[in-house]
Coordinates of N, CA, C and O in Angstrom, one line a residue:
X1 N -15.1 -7.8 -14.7 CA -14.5 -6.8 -13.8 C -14.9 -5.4 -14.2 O -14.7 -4.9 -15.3
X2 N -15.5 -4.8 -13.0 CA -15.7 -2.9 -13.4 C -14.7 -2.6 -13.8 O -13.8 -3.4 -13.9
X3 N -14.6 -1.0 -14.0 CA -13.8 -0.3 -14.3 C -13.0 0.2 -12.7 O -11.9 0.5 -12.5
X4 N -13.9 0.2 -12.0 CA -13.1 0.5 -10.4 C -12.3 -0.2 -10.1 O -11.3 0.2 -9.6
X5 N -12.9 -1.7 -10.4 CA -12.0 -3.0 -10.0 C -10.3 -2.8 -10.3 O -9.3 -2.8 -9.5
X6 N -10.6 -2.3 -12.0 CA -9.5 -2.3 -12.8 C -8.2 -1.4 -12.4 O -7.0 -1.6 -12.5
X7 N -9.3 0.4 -11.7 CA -8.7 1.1 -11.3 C -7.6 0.8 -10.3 O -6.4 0.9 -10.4
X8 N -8.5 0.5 -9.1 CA -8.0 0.0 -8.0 C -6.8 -1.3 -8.1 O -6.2 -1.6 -7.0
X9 N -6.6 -2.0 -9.2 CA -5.9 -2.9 -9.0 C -4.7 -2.4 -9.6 O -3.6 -2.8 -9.3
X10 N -4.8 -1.3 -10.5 CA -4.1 -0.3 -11.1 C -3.1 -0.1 -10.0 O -1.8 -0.3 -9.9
X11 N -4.3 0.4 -9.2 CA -3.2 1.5 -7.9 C -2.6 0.5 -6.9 O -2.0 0.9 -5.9
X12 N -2.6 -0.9 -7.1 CA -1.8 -1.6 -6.2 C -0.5 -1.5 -7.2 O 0.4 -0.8 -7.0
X13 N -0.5 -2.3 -8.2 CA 0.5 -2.6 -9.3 C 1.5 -1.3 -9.3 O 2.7 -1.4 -9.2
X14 N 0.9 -0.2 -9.4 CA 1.7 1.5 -9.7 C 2.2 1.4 -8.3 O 3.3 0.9 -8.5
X15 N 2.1 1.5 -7.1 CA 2.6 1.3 -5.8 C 3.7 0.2 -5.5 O 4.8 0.5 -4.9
X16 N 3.5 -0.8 -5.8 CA 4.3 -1.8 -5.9 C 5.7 -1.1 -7.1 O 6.8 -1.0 -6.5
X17 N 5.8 -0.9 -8.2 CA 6.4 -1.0 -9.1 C 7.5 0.5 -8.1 O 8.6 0.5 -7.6
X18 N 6.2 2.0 -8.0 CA 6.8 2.7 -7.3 C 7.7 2.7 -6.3 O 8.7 3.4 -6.2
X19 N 7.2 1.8 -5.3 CA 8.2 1.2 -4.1 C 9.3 0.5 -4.7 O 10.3 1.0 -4.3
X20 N 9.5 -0.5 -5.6 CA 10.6 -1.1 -5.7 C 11.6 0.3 -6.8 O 12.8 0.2 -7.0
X21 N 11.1 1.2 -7.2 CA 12.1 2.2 -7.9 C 12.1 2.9 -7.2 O 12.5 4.0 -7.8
X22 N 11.8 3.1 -6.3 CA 12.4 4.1 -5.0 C 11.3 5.6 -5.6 O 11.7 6.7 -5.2
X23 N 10.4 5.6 -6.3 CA 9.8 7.0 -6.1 C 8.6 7.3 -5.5 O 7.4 7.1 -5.8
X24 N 9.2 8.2 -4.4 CA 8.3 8.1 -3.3 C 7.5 9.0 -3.7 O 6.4 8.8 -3.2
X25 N 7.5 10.1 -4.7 CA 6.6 11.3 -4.8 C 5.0 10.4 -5.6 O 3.9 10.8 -5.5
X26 N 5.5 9.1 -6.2 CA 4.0 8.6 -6.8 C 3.8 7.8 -5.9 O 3.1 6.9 -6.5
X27 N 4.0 7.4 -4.5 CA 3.7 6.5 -3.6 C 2.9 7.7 -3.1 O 1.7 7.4 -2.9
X28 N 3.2 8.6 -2.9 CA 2.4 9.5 -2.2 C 1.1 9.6 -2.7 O -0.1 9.4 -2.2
X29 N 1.5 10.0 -3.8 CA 0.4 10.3 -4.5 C -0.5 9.5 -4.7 O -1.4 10.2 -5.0
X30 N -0.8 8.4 -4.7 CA -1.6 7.0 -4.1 C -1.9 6.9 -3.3 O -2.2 5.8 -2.8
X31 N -2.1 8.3 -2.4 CA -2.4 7.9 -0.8 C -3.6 9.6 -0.6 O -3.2 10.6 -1.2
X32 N -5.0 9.6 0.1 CA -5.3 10.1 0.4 C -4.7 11.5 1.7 O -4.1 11.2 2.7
X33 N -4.9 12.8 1.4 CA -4.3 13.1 2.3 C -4.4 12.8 3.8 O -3.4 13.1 4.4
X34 N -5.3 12.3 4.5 CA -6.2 12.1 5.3 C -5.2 10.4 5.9 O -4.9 10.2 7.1
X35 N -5.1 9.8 5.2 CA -4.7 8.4 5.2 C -4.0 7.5 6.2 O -2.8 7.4 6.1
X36 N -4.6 6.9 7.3 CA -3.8 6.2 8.4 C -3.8 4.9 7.9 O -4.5 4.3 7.2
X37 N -2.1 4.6 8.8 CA -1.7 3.3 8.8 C -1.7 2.9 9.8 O -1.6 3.7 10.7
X38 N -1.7 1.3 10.1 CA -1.9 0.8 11.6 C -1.0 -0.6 10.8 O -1.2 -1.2 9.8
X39 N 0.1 -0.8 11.7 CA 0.5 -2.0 11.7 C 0.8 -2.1 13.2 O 0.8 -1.2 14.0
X40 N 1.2 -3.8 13.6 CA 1.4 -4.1 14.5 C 2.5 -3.7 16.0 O 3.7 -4.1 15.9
X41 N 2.2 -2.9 17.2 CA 3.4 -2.5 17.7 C 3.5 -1.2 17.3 O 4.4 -0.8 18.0
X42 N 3.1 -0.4 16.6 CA 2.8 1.1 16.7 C 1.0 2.0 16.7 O -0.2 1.6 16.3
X43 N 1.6 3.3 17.3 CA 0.5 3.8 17.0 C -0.1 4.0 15.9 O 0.7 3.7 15.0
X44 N -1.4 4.5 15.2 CA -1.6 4.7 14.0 C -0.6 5.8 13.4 O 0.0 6.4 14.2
X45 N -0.5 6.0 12.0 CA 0.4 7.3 11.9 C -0.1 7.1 10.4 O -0.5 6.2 9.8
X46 N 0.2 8.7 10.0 CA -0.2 9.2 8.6 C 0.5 9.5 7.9 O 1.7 9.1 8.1
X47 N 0.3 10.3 6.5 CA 1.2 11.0 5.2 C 2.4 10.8 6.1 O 3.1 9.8 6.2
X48 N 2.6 11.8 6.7 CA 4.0 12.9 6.7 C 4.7 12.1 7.5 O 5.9 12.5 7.5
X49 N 4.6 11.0 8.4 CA 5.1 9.8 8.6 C 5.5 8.8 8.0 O 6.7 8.5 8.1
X50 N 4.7 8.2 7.3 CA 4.9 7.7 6.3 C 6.3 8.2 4.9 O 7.1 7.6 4.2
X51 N 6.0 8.8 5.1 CA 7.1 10.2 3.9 C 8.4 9.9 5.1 O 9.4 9.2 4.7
X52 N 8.3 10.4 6.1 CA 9.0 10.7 6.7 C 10.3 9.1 6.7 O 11.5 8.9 6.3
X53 N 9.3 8.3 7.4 CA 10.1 6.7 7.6 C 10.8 6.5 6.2 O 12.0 6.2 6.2
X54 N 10.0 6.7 4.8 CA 10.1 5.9 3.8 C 11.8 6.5 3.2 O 12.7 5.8 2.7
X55 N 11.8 8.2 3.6 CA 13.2 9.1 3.4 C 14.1 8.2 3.7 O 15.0 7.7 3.0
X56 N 13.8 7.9 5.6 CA 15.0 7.0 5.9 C 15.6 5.8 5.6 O 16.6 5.4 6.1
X57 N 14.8 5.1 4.5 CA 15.3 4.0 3.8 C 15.7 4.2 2.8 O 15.5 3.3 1.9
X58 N 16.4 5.4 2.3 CA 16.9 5.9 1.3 C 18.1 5.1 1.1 O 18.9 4.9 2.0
X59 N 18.0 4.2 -0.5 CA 19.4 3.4 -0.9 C 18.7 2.1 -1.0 O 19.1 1.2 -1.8
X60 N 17.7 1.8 -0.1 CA 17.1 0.5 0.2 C 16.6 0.0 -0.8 O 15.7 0.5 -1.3
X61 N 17.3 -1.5 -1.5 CA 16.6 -2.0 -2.8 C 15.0 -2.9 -2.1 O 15.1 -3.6 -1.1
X62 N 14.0 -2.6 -2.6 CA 12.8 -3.2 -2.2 C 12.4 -4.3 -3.4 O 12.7 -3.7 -4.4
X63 N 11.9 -5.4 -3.7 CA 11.5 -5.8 -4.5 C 10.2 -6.8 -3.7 O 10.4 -7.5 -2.7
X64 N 9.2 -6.7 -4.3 CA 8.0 -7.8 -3.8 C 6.7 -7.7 -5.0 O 6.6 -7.1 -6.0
X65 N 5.8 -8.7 -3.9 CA 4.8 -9.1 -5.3 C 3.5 -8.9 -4.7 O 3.6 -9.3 -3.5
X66 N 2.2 -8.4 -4.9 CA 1.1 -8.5 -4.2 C 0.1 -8.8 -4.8 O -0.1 -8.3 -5.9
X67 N -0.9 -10.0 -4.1 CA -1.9 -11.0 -4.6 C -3.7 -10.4 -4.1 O -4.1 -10.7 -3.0
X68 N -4.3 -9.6 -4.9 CA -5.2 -9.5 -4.1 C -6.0 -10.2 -4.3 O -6.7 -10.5 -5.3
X69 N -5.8 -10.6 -3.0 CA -7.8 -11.8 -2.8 C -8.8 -11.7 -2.4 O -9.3 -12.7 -2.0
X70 N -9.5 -10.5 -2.4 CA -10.6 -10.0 -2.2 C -10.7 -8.5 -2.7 O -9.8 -7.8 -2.5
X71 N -11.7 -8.1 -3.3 CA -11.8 -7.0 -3.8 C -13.5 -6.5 -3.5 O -14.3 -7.4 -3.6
X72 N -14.1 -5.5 -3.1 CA -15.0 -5.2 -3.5 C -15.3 -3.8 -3.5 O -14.7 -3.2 -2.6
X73 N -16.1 -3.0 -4.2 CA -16.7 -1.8 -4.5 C -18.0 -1.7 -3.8 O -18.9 -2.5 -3.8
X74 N -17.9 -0.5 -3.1 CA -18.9 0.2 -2.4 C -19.2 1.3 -2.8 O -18.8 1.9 -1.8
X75 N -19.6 2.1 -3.5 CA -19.7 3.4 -3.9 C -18.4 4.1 -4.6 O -17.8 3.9 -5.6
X76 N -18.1 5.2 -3.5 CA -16.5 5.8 -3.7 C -16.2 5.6 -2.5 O -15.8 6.5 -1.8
X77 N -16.5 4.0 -1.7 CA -15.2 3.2 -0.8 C -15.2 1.8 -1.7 O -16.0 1.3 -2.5
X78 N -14.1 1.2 -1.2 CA -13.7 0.2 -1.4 C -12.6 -0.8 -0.8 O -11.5 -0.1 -0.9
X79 N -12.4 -1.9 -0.4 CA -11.7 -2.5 0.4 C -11.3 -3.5 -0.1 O -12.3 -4.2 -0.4
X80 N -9.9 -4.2 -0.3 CA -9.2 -4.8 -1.0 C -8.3 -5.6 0.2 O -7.9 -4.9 1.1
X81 N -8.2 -6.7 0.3 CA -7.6 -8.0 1.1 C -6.3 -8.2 0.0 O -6.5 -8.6 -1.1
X82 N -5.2 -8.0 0.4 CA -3.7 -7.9 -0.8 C -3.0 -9.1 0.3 O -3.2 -9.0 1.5
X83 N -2.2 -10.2 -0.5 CA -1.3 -10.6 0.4 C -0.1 -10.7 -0.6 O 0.1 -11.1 -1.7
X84 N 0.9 -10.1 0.5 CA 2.3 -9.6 -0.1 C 3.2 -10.3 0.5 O 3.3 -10.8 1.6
X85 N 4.0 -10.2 -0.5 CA 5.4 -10.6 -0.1 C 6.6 -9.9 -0.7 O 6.7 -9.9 -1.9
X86 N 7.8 -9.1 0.2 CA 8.7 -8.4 0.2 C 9.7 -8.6 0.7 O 9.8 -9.0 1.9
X87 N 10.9 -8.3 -0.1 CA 12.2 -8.3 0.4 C 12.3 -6.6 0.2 O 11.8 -5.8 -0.7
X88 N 13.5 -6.3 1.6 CA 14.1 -4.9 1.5 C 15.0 -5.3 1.8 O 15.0 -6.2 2.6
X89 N 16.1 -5.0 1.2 CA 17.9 -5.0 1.1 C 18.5 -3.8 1.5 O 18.4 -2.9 0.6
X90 N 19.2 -3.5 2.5 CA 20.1 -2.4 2.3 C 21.0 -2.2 2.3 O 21.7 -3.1 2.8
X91 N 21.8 -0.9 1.9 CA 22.8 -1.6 0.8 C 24.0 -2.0 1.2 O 24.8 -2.4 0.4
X92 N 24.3 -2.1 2.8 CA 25.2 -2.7 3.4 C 25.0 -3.6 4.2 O 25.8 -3.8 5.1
X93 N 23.9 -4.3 3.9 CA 23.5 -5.8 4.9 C 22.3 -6.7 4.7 O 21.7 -5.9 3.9
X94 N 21.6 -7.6 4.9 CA 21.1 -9.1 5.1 C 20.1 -8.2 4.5 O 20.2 -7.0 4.7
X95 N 19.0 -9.0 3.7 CA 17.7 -8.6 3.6 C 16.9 -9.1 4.6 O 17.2 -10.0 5.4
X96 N 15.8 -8.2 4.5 CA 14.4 -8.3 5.6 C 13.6 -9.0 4.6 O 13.5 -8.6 3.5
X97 N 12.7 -10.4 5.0 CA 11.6 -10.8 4.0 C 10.4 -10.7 5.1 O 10.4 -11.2 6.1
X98 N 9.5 -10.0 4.7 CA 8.0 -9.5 5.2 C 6.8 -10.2 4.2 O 6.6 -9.8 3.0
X99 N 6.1 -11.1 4.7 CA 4.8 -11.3 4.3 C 3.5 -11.5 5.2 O 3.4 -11.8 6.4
X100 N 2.8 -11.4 4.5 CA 1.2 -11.1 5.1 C 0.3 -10.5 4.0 O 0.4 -10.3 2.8
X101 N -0.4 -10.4 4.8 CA -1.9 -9.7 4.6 C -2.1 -8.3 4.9 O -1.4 -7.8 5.8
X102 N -2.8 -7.5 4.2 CA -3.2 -6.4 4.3 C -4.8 -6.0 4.0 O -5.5 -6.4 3.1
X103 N -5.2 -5.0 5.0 CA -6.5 -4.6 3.9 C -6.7 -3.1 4.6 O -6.7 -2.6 5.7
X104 N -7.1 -2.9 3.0 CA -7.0 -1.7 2.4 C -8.0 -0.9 2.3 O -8.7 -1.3 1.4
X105 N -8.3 0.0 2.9 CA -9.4 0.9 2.1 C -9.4 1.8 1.4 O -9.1 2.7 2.0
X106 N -9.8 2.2 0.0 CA -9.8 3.2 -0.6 C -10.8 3.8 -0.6 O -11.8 3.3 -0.4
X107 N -10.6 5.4 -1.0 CA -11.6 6.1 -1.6 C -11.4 6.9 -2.4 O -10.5 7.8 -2.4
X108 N -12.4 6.8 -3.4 CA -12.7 7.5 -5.1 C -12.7 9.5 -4.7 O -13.4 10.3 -4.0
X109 N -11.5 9.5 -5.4 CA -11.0 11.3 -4.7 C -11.6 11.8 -5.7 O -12.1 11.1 -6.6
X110 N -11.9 13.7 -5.6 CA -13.1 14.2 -6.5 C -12.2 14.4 -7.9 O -12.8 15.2 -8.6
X111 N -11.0 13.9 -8.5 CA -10.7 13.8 -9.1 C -10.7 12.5 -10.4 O -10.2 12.3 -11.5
X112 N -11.5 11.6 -9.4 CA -11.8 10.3 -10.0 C -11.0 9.2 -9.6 O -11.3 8.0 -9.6
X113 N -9.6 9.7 -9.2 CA -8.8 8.5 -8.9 C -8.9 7.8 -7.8 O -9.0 8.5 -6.8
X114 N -8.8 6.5 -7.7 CA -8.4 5.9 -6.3 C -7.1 5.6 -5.7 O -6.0 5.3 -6.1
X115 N -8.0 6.1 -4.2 CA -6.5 6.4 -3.4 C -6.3 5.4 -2.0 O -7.3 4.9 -1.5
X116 N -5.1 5.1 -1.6 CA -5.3 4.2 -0.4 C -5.7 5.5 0.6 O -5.4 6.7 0.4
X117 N -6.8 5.0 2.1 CA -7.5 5.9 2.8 C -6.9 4.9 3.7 O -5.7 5.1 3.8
X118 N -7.3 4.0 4.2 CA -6.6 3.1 5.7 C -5.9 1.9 5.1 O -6.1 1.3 4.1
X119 N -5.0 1.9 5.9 CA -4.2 0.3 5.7 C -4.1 -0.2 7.3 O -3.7 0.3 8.3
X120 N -4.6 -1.3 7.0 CA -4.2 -2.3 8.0 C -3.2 -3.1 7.7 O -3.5 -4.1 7.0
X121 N -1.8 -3.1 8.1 CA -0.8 -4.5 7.4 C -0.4 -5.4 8.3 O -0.1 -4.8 9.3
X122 N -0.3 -6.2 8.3 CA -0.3 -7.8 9.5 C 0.9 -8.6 8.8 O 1.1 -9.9 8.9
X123 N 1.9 -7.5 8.1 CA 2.3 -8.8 7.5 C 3.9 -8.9 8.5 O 4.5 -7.9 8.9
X124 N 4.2 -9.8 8.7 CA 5.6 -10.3 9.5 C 6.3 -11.1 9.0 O 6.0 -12.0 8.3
X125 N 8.1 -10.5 9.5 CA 9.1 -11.3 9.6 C 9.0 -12.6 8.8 O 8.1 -13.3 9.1
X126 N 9.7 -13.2 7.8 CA 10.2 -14.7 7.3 C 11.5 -14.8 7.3 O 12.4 -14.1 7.1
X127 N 11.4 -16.4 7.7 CA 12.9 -16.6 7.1 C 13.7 -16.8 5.7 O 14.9 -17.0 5.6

């Protein structure tokens, strides 16, 4: 495995750990500024959206696991196939369980680090 590999799988695990402890300031920071999301049933939407939704689940216990099954390196892009699975709880009712697929694109910022640049996430509803 490269060292990109390693990086990038870094920045899933740090994202994951950061979402379940609620700190949104290193979720951010994992994200290019530029960075669109597209899931199912909305328009694309960026950062300050993102930020914005993530505020409103303030209190929300999140806990999940992500499997990535495809990885490969392109230069300073790269695209990662993750399949996740998450519970969000909040704190006065039923949890939500979400799984799927996602894929990811990153790119190598001039700082060296990798950042998520597009997400596609497909993942839906479980019982």
């Amino acid at each position: 495995m490269t060292n990109d590999e390693n990086a990038i799988r870094q920045v899933v695990q740090t994202w994951m750990t950061a979402s379940a402890s609620g700190d949104l300031a290193r979720v951010l920071d994992l994200m290019t500024d530029d960075v669109i999301f597209m899931v199912p049933g909305q328009e694309p939407f960026g950062k300050q959206a993102f930020a914005e939704a993530s505020k409103s689940m303030a209190g929300m216990q999140m806990e999940g696991a992500a499997e990535i099954v495809e990885i490969q390196v392109l230069g300073e892009w790269a695209f990662i196939r993750n399949r996740i699975d998450m519970t969000a709880t909040p704190p006065d009712g039923d949890p939500v369980r979400r799984s799927g697929y996602t894929l990811t694109l990153l790119r190598k910022e001039p700082d060296g680090q990798w950042r998520l640049a597009r997400d596609a996430n497909l993942m839906t509803a479980r019982g």
